[in-house]
Amino acid sequence: MISEEVAGRAAAHGGAAAFAHVTREHSLMLRFAAGRPTQSTAIDDLTIEIAVPFRGQVGRASTNAVDERALADCAGRARLAAEAAAALGDGAFPGFAPDAVASAGADGRGFDSLTAELDPEAGGAALAEAFAVAADQGLEAHGIWTVAEQEEAWATAGGSGAERRTDAFMKVICIAPSGRSGYASQTSVAVADIHARELAERAAEKAVVPGEPARLGPGEYPVVFEPHAVGWLLDLLSGCAFNGLAHAEGRGALDGRLGQRVAVPLVNLSDSPRAARTLPRSFDAEGTRKAPMPLIQDGVAHGVAHDRRSAALAGAASTGHALAPGGTPAGPSPTNLVLAGGGATSEAELCAPVERGVYVTRLWYANVVRPKETLITAVTRDGTFLIEDGRVARPLHDLRLTDSVLGILSRTQSLGRHQRLTSDGEFYGRRFAYGVVCPALRADAVRFTGGAA
């Protein structure tokens, strides 16, 4: 691979202790709004990052140029940054120790040759299908279609590793003249798994549900969350509870709670980089091999994610969750979350026991309020419905959810059988495709604090 060769040359300029990380992205994105294409972008980018450790500190610098002069300059800037940081005091970074096993990659399961072609005609055909479905219903179609091929490589003086990955994503939001909307999305390694017509039909179905939208006041209600909403909750939980840096510094939600029950026994959550439905990764940004890791087992908190820096602070070993060489200020994070499914065959079955409650397609404008408590706030969007007498009865004005994610998992009553890879597919800056594999979920007494306006 080109990226591995470049990484090797970059590491040589950094010295014996240096680490080079290279990403090469080829991607295509088509955006659409109001039933017409609005923007297309194609990216061909190669980014080289060199990290140099010095007295427990790490200096990093990056470049897009691959000639020897540029690589030498990049390494020099990284070295100066490390020395400047060390001048303020020694740090705790233990140095890089990448795993040679990582070079084996993820058995090719994360790469699809058809997707790597980045065929714009496939994207055009997908948009045409979505537009046709929406037009038949008198709706506007909005969203994106995107595919990418990415190489990632690392190198040190002692070895290197690399892998190729692909990802494909499409989301469709259908908006009715009334302003009601519906959402559907799909993420996969392979573009052939993205079914535009089916996505548009699911989104349109939500936008045209009949009935005058109901209103609910603040309070606690039973809720059925579709997989995309569950994915949002778990992604927010990840930063609060499974961040090894926050845990080591006593700021994490699982501080003092490992080995304790934090959710109902139905909940089995892991970081599984080789799971069949996820976007596989075989190593992290420090070259550490990724392996399946239980986070919550039968409702009991089991572990947190570490990179090299947070592991040193915690007296532990890296679990392969570095997001950048030497770690980031925000800390490490699981990027292949998988929530095991339950016994419910459909969302309709999840709704059946609910006398009066809320059906949530997805969440938006979600933020963490108090990380230690996993307290978050978010608004429902693009398909919020009132459940009455065990079925979706009519549309519901969007609501603001303000609750603890661990609290919701402690009040979970049932999980869907079918898991889905969920993602928002919003790629800003360097592309980092990831998602959460999860089923739909029913929880009791979820707290809403008002309308979403």
Short mmCIF file of C-alpha atoms in Angstrom, two decimals:
data_model
loop_
_atom_site.label_atom_id
_atom_site.label_comp_id
_atom_site.label_asym_id
_atom_site.label_seq_id
_atom_site.Cartn_x
_atom_site.Cartn_y
_atom_site.Cartn_z
CA MET A 1 0.00 0.00 0.00
CA ILE A 2 1.14 3.53 -0.71
CA SER A 3 0.23 4.62 2.82
CA GLU A 4 2.44 1.98 4.46
CA GLU A 5 5.45 2.91 2.34
CA VAL A 6 4.98 6.58 3.18
CA ALA A 7 4.56 5.77 6.87
CA GLY A 8 7.85 3.91 6.90
CA ARG A 9 9.73 6.83 5.37
CA ALA A 10 8.04 9.28 7.74
CA ALA A 11 8.95 7.25 10.83
CA ALA A 12 12.59 7.10 9.73
CA HIS A 13 12.77 10.89 9.85
CA GLY A 14 11.34 10.98 13.37
CA GLY A 15 14.00 8.86 15.05
CA ALA A 16 14.03 5.56 16.91
CA ALA A 17 11.09 6.36 19.22
CA ALA A 18 8.87 8.09 16.64
CA PHE A 19 5.55 6.87 15.34
CA ALA A 20 4.07 7.71 11.94
CA HIS A 21 0.38 7.48 11.13
CA VAL A 22 -0.88 7.86 7.57
CA THR A 23 -4.41 8.01 6.21
CA ARG A 24 -5.32 8.12 2.55
CA GLU A 25 -8.92 8.95 1.67
CA HIS A 26 -10.76 8.63 -1.61
CA SER A 27 -14.39 9.61 -1.15
CA LEU A 28 -17.44 10.82 -3.00
CA MET A 29 -20.44 12.59 -1.49
CA LEU A 30 -23.68 13.66 -3.12
CA ARG A 31 -26.00 15.98 -1.21
CA PHE A 32 -29.61 16.61 -2.16
CA ALA A 33 -32.45 18.82 -0.96
CA ALA A 34 -36.05 19.44 -2.02
CA GLY A 35 -35.87 16.58 -4.49
CA ARG A 36 -32.82 17.73 -6.45
CA PRO A 37 -29.02 17.38 -6.25
CA THR A 38 -27.39 20.34 -4.53
CA GLN A 39 -23.70 19.52 -4.07
CA SER A 40 -21.16 16.89 -5.00
CA THR A 41 -17.66 16.59 -3.54
CA ALA A 42 -14.78 14.25 -4.30
CA ILE A 43 -11.80 13.99 -1.95
CA ASP A 44 -8.37 12.54 -2.66
CA ASP A 45 -6.27 13.21 0.40
CA LEU A 46 -3.10 11.81 1.95
CA THR A 47 -2.28 12.98 5.50
CA ILE A 48 0.93 12.05 7.30
CA GLU A 49 1.18 12.56 11.05
CA ILE A 50 4.45 12.09 12.91
CA ALA A 51 4.48 11.75 16.70
CA VAL A 52 7.69 12.06 18.71
CA PRO A 53 7.74 11.19 22.43
CA PHE A 54 10.13 13.04 24.75
CA ARG A 55 10.29 12.79 28.56
CA GLY A 56 6.72 11.53 28.78
CA GLN A 57 5.30 14.18 26.45
CA VAL A 58 4.33 13.78 22.78
CA GLY A 59 4.76 16.27 19.99
CA ARG A 60 2.78 15.84 16.77
CA ALA A 61 2.92 17.47 13.38
CA SER A 62 1.29 16.68 10.07
CA THR A 63 1.79 17.24 6.36
CA ASN A 64 0.19 16.34 3.06
CA ALA A 65 3.48 16.24 1.16
CA VAL A 66 5.41 12.98 0.74
CA ASP A 67 8.85 14.15 -0.41
CA GLU A 68 11.80 13.67 1.95
CA ARG A 69 12.21 17.35 2.70
CA ALA A 70 8.58 17.71 3.75
CA LEU A 71 8.75 14.59 5.93
CA ALA A 72 11.96 15.78 7.58
CA ASP A 73 10.37 19.17 8.27
CA CYS A 74 7.27 17.50 9.73
CA ALA A 75 9.40 15.33 12.03
CA GLY A 76 11.36 18.39 13.13
CA ARG A 77 8.21 20.27 14.05
CA ALA A 78 6.93 17.25 16.03
CA ARG A 79 10.25 17.07 17.90
CA LEU A 80 10.15 20.77 18.76
CA ALA A 81 6.56 20.42 20.03
CA ALA A 82 7.57 17.52 22.28
CA GLU A 83 10.53 19.47 23.70
CA ALA A 84 8.34 22.51 24.33
CA ALA A 85 5.81 20.40 26.22
CA ALA A 86 8.54 18.72 28.27
CA ALA A 87 9.93 22.12 29.23
CA LEU A 88 6.77 22.57 31.30
CA GLY A 89 7.30 19.26 33.06
CA ASP A 90 7.69 15.57 32.41
CA GLY A 91 4.59 13.69 31.29
CA ALA A 92 3.20 10.20 31.73
CA PHE A 93 3.21 8.95 28.14
CA PRO A 94 5.07 5.59 28.12
CA GLY A 95 6.11 5.59 24.47
CA PHE A 96 4.76 3.72 21.48
CA ALA A 97 4.64 -0.06 21.40
CA PRO A 98 2.54 -1.06 18.37
CA ASP A 99 1.48 -4.67 17.93
CA ALA A 100 2.93 -6.38 14.86
CA VAL A 101 -0.16 -8.60 14.73
CA ALA A 102 -2.11 -5.51 13.71
CA SER A 103 -0.43 -5.58 10.32
CA ALA A 104 -2.55 -8.59 9.40
CA GLY A 105 -5.54 -6.31 8.99
CA ALA A 106 -9.17 -7.34 9.54
CA ASP A 107 -9.17 -10.31 7.15
CA GLY A 108 -10.40 -8.08 4.35
CA ARG A 109 -13.95 -7.99 5.76
CA GLY A 110 -13.85 -4.21 5.94
CA PHE A 111 -13.12 -3.75 2.24
CA ASP A 112 -15.45 -4.02 -0.76
CA SER A 113 -13.96 -3.62 -4.24
CA LEU A 114 -17.20 -2.35 -5.82
CA THR A 115 -17.51 0.39 -3.23
CA ALA A 116 -13.88 1.38 -3.81
CA GLU A 117 -14.75 2.27 -7.40
CA LEU A 118 -16.58 5.38 -6.10
CA ASP A 119 -18.99 5.21 -9.01
CA PRO A 120 -20.94 8.49 -9.28
CA GLU A 121 -23.52 6.78 -11.50
CA ALA A 122 -24.45 4.53 -8.59
CA GLY A 123 -24.99 7.63 -6.48
CA GLY A 124 -27.05 9.30 -9.19
CA ALA A 125 -29.24 6.23 -9.49
CA ALA A 126 -29.77 6.16 -5.71
CA LEU A 127 -30.82 9.80 -5.68
CA ALA A 128 -33.20 9.22 -8.60
CA GLU A 129 -34.91 6.39 -6.72
CA ALA A 130 -35.32 8.51 -3.59
CA PHE A 131 -36.71 11.43 -5.61
CA ALA A 132 -39.23 9.18 -7.36
CA VAL A 133 -40.56 7.71 -4.11
CA ALA A 134 -40.89 11.15 -2.52
CA ALA A 135 -42.57 12.66 -5.58
CA ASP A 136 -45.15 9.86 -5.67
CA GLN A 137 -46.16 10.85 -2.12
CA GLY A 138 -46.03 14.61 -2.73
CA LEU A 139 -42.97 14.96 -0.49
CA GLU A 140 -39.56 16.60 -0.68
CA ALA A 141 -36.49 14.38 -0.35
CA HIS A 142 -33.39 15.63 1.48
CA GLY A 143 -30.19 13.86 2.48
CA ILE A 144 -26.81 12.53 1.38
CA TRP A 145 -25.29 9.54 -0.39
CA THR A 146 -21.58 8.89 0.14
CA VAL A 147 -18.95 6.20 -0.41
CA ALA A 148 -15.28 6.02 0.46
CA GLU A 149 -12.14 3.95 0.26
CA GLN A 150 -9.54 4.58 2.94
CA GLU A 151 -6.06 3.27 3.63
CA GLU A 152 -4.65 3.57 7.14
CA ALA A 153 -1.08 2.73 8.03
CA TRP A 154 1.37 3.10 10.88
CA ALA A 155 5.13 2.64 11.15
CA THR A 156 7.92 2.79 13.70
CA ALA A 157 11.60 1.97 13.49
CA GLY A 158 10.67 -1.63 14.28
CA GLY A 159 7.70 -2.40 12.06
CA SER A 160 4.56 -1.27 10.31
CA GLY A 161 0.97 -2.20 9.58
CA ALA A 162 -1.78 -1.18 7.18
CA GLU A 163 -5.29 -1.97 6.04
CA ARG A 164 -7.83 -0.82 3.46
CA ARG A 165 -11.44 -0.12 4.34
CA THR A 166 -14.56 1.02 2.55
CA ASP A 167 -17.80 2.49 3.80
CA ALA A 168 -21.09 3.57 2.28
CA PHE A 169 -23.88 5.64 3.77
CA MET A 170 -27.20 7.11 2.71
CA LYS A 171 -29.82 9.03 4.62
CA VAL A 172 -33.18 10.21 3.37
CA ILE A 173 -35.43 12.75 5.07
CA CYS A 174 -38.86 13.14 3.52
CA ILE A 175 -40.77 16.33 4.33
CA ALA A 176 -44.48 16.78 3.72
CA PRO A 177 -46.16 20.12 2.87
CA SER A 178 -47.49 20.09 6.44
CA GLY A 179 -43.91 20.15 7.74
CA ARG A 180 -44.03 16.63 9.12
CA SER A 181 -40.96 14.59 8.31
CA GLY A 182 -39.61 11.07 8.32
CA TYR A 183 -36.07 9.71 8.45
CA ALA A 184 -34.27 6.55 7.37
CA SER A 185 -30.59 5.75 6.88
CA GLN A 186 -28.28 2.86 6.15
CA THR A 187 -24.55 2.28 6.68
CA SER A 188 -22.40 -0.57 5.41
CA VAL A 189 -18.97 -1.63 4.22
CA ALA A 190 -20.53 -2.31 0.81
CA VAL A 191 -22.47 0.13 -1.38
CA ALA A 192 -24.59 -2.76 -2.69
CA ASP A 193 -26.18 -2.95 0.78
CA ILE A 194 -27.58 0.57 0.46
CA HIS A 195 -31.16 0.35 -0.85
CA ALA A 196 -32.28 3.86 -1.75
CA ARG A 197 -35.86 3.02 -2.61
CA GLU A 198 -36.41 1.15 0.64
CA LEU A 199 -34.91 4.02 2.64
CA ALA A 200 -37.09 6.59 0.89
CA GLU A 201 -40.20 4.46 1.43
CA ARG A 202 -39.47 4.15 5.16
CA ALA A 203 -38.88 7.88 5.48
CA ALA A 204 -41.99 8.73 3.44
CA GLU A 205 -44.15 6.39 5.49
CA LYS A 206 -43.37 8.38 8.64
CA ALA A 207 -43.97 11.75 6.96
CA VAL A 208 -47.50 10.86 5.85
CA VAL A 209 -48.88 9.23 9.03
CA PRO A 210 -52.39 10.72 9.29
CA GLY A 211 -53.85 12.66 12.19
CA GLU A 212 -53.40 16.00 13.85
CA PRO A 213 -50.13 15.99 15.83
CA ALA A 214 -50.68 15.53 19.55
CA ARG A 215 -48.85 17.39 22.30
CA LEU A 216 -47.47 15.97 25.51
CA GLY A 217 -46.48 18.03 28.50
CA PRO A 218 -43.30 17.51 30.52
CA GLY A 219 -43.21 14.23 32.36
CA GLU A 220 -42.07 10.62 32.28
CA TYR A 221 -43.41 8.31 29.62
CA PRO A 222 -42.73 4.81 28.29
CA VAL A 223 -40.69 5.12 25.09
CA VAL A 224 -39.96 2.89 22.14
CA PHE A 225 -36.67 3.96 20.54
CA GLU A 226 -35.83 2.89 17.01
CA PRO A 227 -32.22 1.65 16.51
CA HIS A 228 -30.98 5.03 15.29
CA ALA A 229 -32.12 6.71 18.51
CA VAL A 230 -30.58 3.91 20.58
CA GLY A 231 -27.33 4.41 18.67
CA TRP A 232 -27.33 8.10 19.64
CA LEU A 233 -27.84 7.22 23.30
CA LEU A 234 -25.02 4.68 23.30
CA ASP A 235 -22.63 6.99 21.48
CA LEU A 236 -23.23 9.66 24.12
CA LEU A 237 -22.81 7.06 26.86
CA SER A 238 -19.47 6.07 25.37
CA GLY A 239 -17.94 9.47 26.04
CA CYS A 240 -19.32 9.61 29.57
CA ALA A 241 -18.70 6.09 30.79
CA PHE A 242 -16.10 4.27 28.67
CA ASN A 243 -13.50 7.01 28.20
CA GLY A 244 -10.38 5.70 29.92
CA LEU A 245 -8.86 9.16 30.41
CA ALA A 246 -11.96 10.49 32.18
CA HIS A 247 -12.08 7.27 34.21
CA ALA A 248 -8.43 7.55 35.25
CA GLU A 249 -8.96 11.16 36.29
CA GLY A 250 -12.08 10.33 38.33
CA ARG A 251 -14.44 12.13 35.94
CA GLY A 252 -16.01 9.08 34.31
CA ALA A 253 -19.48 7.77 35.02
CA LEU A 254 -18.08 4.35 35.93
CA ASP A 255 -15.56 5.68 38.44
CA GLY A 256 -15.91 3.36 41.43
CA ARG A 257 -18.66 1.38 39.67
CA LEU A 258 -16.80 -1.29 37.72
CA GLY A 259 -18.17 -4.65 38.79
CA GLN A 260 -21.48 -3.08 39.83
CA ARG A 261 -24.87 -3.27 38.17
CA VAL A 262 -25.51 -0.15 36.09
CA ALA A 263 -28.30 -1.41 33.77
CA VAL A 264 -30.89 -4.16 33.62
CA PRO A 265 -29.56 -7.69 32.95
CA LEU A 266 -30.93 -7.46 29.39
CA VAL A 267 -28.11 -5.06 28.51
CA ASN A 268 -24.97 -6.58 27.00
CA LEU A 269 -22.80 -3.92 25.40
CA SER A 270 -19.36 -4.46 23.91
CA ASP A 271 -16.83 -2.87 21.61
CA SER A 272 -16.54 -5.48 18.86
CA PRO A 273 -14.34 -4.36 15.94
CA ARG A 274 -14.86 -7.64 14.09
CA ALA A 275 -18.61 -7.99 14.53
CA ALA A 276 -20.42 -8.94 11.32
CA ARG A 277 -22.52 -5.78 11.04
CA THR A 278 -19.96 -3.18 12.08
CA LEU A 279 -17.26 -1.28 10.15
CA PRO A 280 -14.19 -3.38 11.04
CA ARG A 281 -10.90 -1.93 12.22
CA SER A 282 -7.93 -4.07 13.17
CA PHE A 283 -5.76 -1.47 14.92
CA ASP A 284 -6.04 1.98 16.46
CA ALA A 285 -4.15 5.21 15.74
CA GLU A 286 -1.21 3.99 17.84
CA GLY A 287 -0.90 0.65 16.06
CA THR A 288 -2.39 -1.30 18.97
CA ARG A 289 -4.37 -4.33 17.88
CA LYS A 290 -8.11 -4.06 18.48
CA ALA A 291 -9.94 -6.97 20.08
CA PRO A 292 -13.49 -7.54 21.32
CA MET A 293 -14.02 -5.89 24.68
CA PRO A 294 -17.02 -6.30 27.02
CA LEU A 295 -18.19 -3.00 28.48
CA ILE A 296 -21.46 -3.96 30.20
CA GLN A 297 -22.28 -7.64 30.71
CA ASP A 298 -25.72 -8.68 31.97
CA GLY A 299 -26.14 -5.13 33.23
CA VAL A 300 -22.83 -5.08 35.13
CA ALA A 301 -20.11 -2.52 34.26
CA HIS A 302 -17.10 -4.44 33.04
CA GLY A 303 -14.47 -2.08 31.61
CA VAL A 304 -13.41 1.16 29.95
CA ALA A 305 -11.42 1.92 26.79
CA HIS A 306 -7.77 2.98 26.95
CA ASP A 307 -5.12 4.40 24.68
CA ARG A 308 -1.43 4.40 25.66
CA ARG A 309 -1.66 7.62 27.67
CA SER A 310 -4.81 6.85 29.66
CA ALA A 311 -3.62 3.29 30.30
CA ALA A 312 -0.39 4.61 31.81
CA LEU A 313 -2.37 6.91 34.11
CA ALA A 314 -4.64 4.06 35.16
CA GLY A 315 -1.91 1.44 35.58
CA ALA A 316 -3.53 -0.63 32.84
CA ALA A 317 -2.82 -1.68 29.26
CA SER A 318 -4.06 0.00 26.10
CA THR A 319 -7.22 -1.61 24.77
CA GLY A 320 -6.65 -0.29 21.25
CA HIS A 321 -8.84 2.79 21.35
CA ALA A 322 -6.47 5.66 20.54
CA LEU A 323 -7.98 8.24 18.21
CA ALA A 324 -4.61 9.88 17.51
CA PRO A 325 -0.96 8.97 18.16
CA GLY A 326 -0.23 9.87 21.76
CA GLY A 327 -3.93 10.31 22.50
CA THR A 328 -6.26 13.28 22.20
CA PRO A 329 -7.28 15.78 24.89
CA ALA A 330 -10.77 14.25 24.86
CA GLY A 331 -9.40 10.75 25.53
CA PRO A 332 -10.00 7.34 23.93
CA SER A 333 -13.36 6.07 22.78
CA PRO A 334 -14.93 2.81 21.58
CA THR A 335 -15.87 3.09 17.89
CA ASN A 336 -17.43 -0.35 17.30
CA LEU A 337 -20.16 -0.45 19.93
CA VAL A 338 -22.49 -3.45 19.71
CA LEU A 339 -25.61 -3.85 21.85
CA ALA A 340 -26.91 -7.42 21.80
CA GLY A 341 -30.47 -7.91 20.66
CA GLY A 342 -33.39 -9.26 22.64
CA GLY A 343 -36.56 -11.19 21.86
CA ALA A 344 -38.99 -8.67 20.33
CA THR A 345 -39.55 -9.37 16.64
CA SER A 346 -40.48 -5.81 15.66
CA GLU A 347 -41.05 -2.27 16.86
CA ALA A 348 -44.78 -3.05 16.79
CA GLU A 349 -44.21 -5.80 19.34
CA LEU A 350 -42.25 -3.39 21.51
CA CYS A 351 -45.19 -0.95 21.39
CA ALA A 352 -47.81 -3.57 22.26
CA PRO A 353 -47.63 -3.30 26.11
CA VAL A 354 -47.62 0.53 26.11
CA GLU A 355 -50.93 2.18 27.04
CA ARG A 356 -49.69 5.71 26.42
CA GLY A 357 -46.16 6.58 25.42
CA VAL A 358 -43.74 7.99 22.87
CA TYR A 359 -42.28 6.45 19.72
CA VAL A 360 -38.91 7.98 18.75
CA THR A 361 -37.28 7.55 15.34
CA ARG A 362 -34.13 9.49 16.12
CA LEU A 363 -32.59 12.15 18.35
CA TRP A 364 -30.97 15.44 17.37
CA TYR A 365 -29.11 18.33 18.99
CA ALA A 366 -27.90 15.91 21.61
CA ASN A 367 -25.47 17.07 24.28
CA VAL A 368 -24.07 15.77 27.53
CA VAL A 369 -25.17 17.88 30.51
CA ARG A 370 -23.45 16.10 33.42
CA PRO A 371 -21.03 13.37 32.27
CA LYS A 372 -20.63 11.79 35.71
CA GLU A 373 -24.38 11.08 35.74
CA THR A 374 -24.60 10.33 32.00
CA LEU A 375 -27.24 13.06 31.93
CA ILE A 376 -27.95 14.14 28.37
CA THR A 377 -30.41 16.37 26.58
CA ALA A 378 -31.68 15.90 23.02
CA VAL A 379 -34.73 16.53 20.92
CA THR A 380 -36.77 13.99 19.00
CA ARG A 381 -36.94 14.50 15.25
CA ASP A 382 -38.24 13.22 11.89
CA GLY A 383 -40.76 10.72 13.15
CA THR A 384 -42.09 11.19 16.68
CA PHE A 385 -45.40 9.50 17.41
CA LEU A 386 -47.90 8.97 20.21
CA ILE A 387 -48.37 5.36 21.27
CA GLU A 388 -51.86 4.58 22.57
CA ASP A 389 -53.31 1.21 23.50
CA GLY A 390 -50.28 -0.63 22.19
CA ARG A 391 -49.94 0.93 18.74
CA VAL A 392 -48.68 4.05 17.03
CA ALA A 393 -51.79 6.24 17.02
CA ARG A 394 -50.83 9.59 15.45
CA PRO A 395 -47.98 12.08 15.04
CA LEU A 396 -46.60 13.83 18.09
CA HIS A 397 -44.94 17.23 18.31
CA ASP A 398 -41.23 16.83 18.99
CA LEU A 399 -40.10 16.72 22.59
CA ARG A 400 -36.95 17.49 24.53
CA LEU A 401 -35.54 14.45 26.30
CA THR A 402 -33.46 15.14 29.43
CA ASP A 403 -32.44 11.96 31.19
CA SER A 404 -29.55 9.76 32.22
CA VAL A 405 -28.49 7.20 29.60
CA LEU A 406 -27.60 4.68 32.29
CA GLY A 407 -30.97 5.51 33.85
CA ILE A 408 -32.72 4.64 30.59
CA LEU A 409 -30.76 1.38 30.38
CA SER A 410 -31.77 0.66 33.98
CA ARG A 411 -35.43 1.07 33.01
CA THR A 412 -35.20 -0.89 29.77
CA GLN A 413 -37.96 -3.47 29.53
CA SER A 414 -37.37 -5.12 26.16
CA LEU A 415 -34.98 -5.15 23.20
CA GLY A 416 -35.64 -5.88 19.57
CA ARG A 417 -34.26 -9.03 18.02
CA HIS A 418 -32.86 -7.38 14.91
CA GLN A 419 -29.73 -5.24 15.13
CA ARG A 420 -28.87 -2.45 12.72
CA LEU A 421 -25.66 -0.54 12.08
CA THR A 422 -26.55 3.08 12.82
CA SER A 423 -24.53 6.16 11.95
CA ASP A 424 -25.07 9.83 11.24
CA GLY A 425 -22.68 9.86 8.31
CA GLU A 426 -21.64 13.46 8.91
CA PHE A 427 -18.04 13.62 7.71
CA TYR A 428 -16.37 16.88 8.61
CA GLY A 429 -12.59 17.04 8.38
CA ARG A 430 -10.76 13.76 8.01
CA ARG A 431 -13.22 10.96 7.35
CA PHE A 432 -13.64 8.55 10.25
CA ALA A 433 -16.51 6.20 9.50
CA TYR A 434 -17.96 4.41 12.49
CA GLY A 435 -21.33 3.41 13.86
CA VAL A 436 -23.23 1.62 16.60
CA VAL A 437 -24.80 -1.79 16.05
CA CYS A 438 -27.98 -1.98 18.11
CA PRO A 439 -31.64 -3.03 18.15
CA ALA A 440 -34.77 -1.05 18.97
CA LEU A 441 -35.53 -0.67 22.67
CA ARG A 442 -38.47 -0.05 25.00
CA ALA A 443 -37.85 1.74 28.28
CA ASP A 444 -40.17 2.85 31.05
CA ALA A 445 -40.39 6.34 32.58
CA VAL A 446 -38.12 8.29 30.22
CA ARG A 447 -38.08 11.94 31.23
CA PHE A 448 -39.12 14.72 28.84
CA THR A 449 -38.77 18.32 29.93
CA GLY A 450 -40.88 20.08 27.34
CA GLY A 451 -41.34 20.71 23.64
CA ALA A 452 -38.51 20.96 21.17
CA ALA A 453 -39.28 24.49 19.95
#
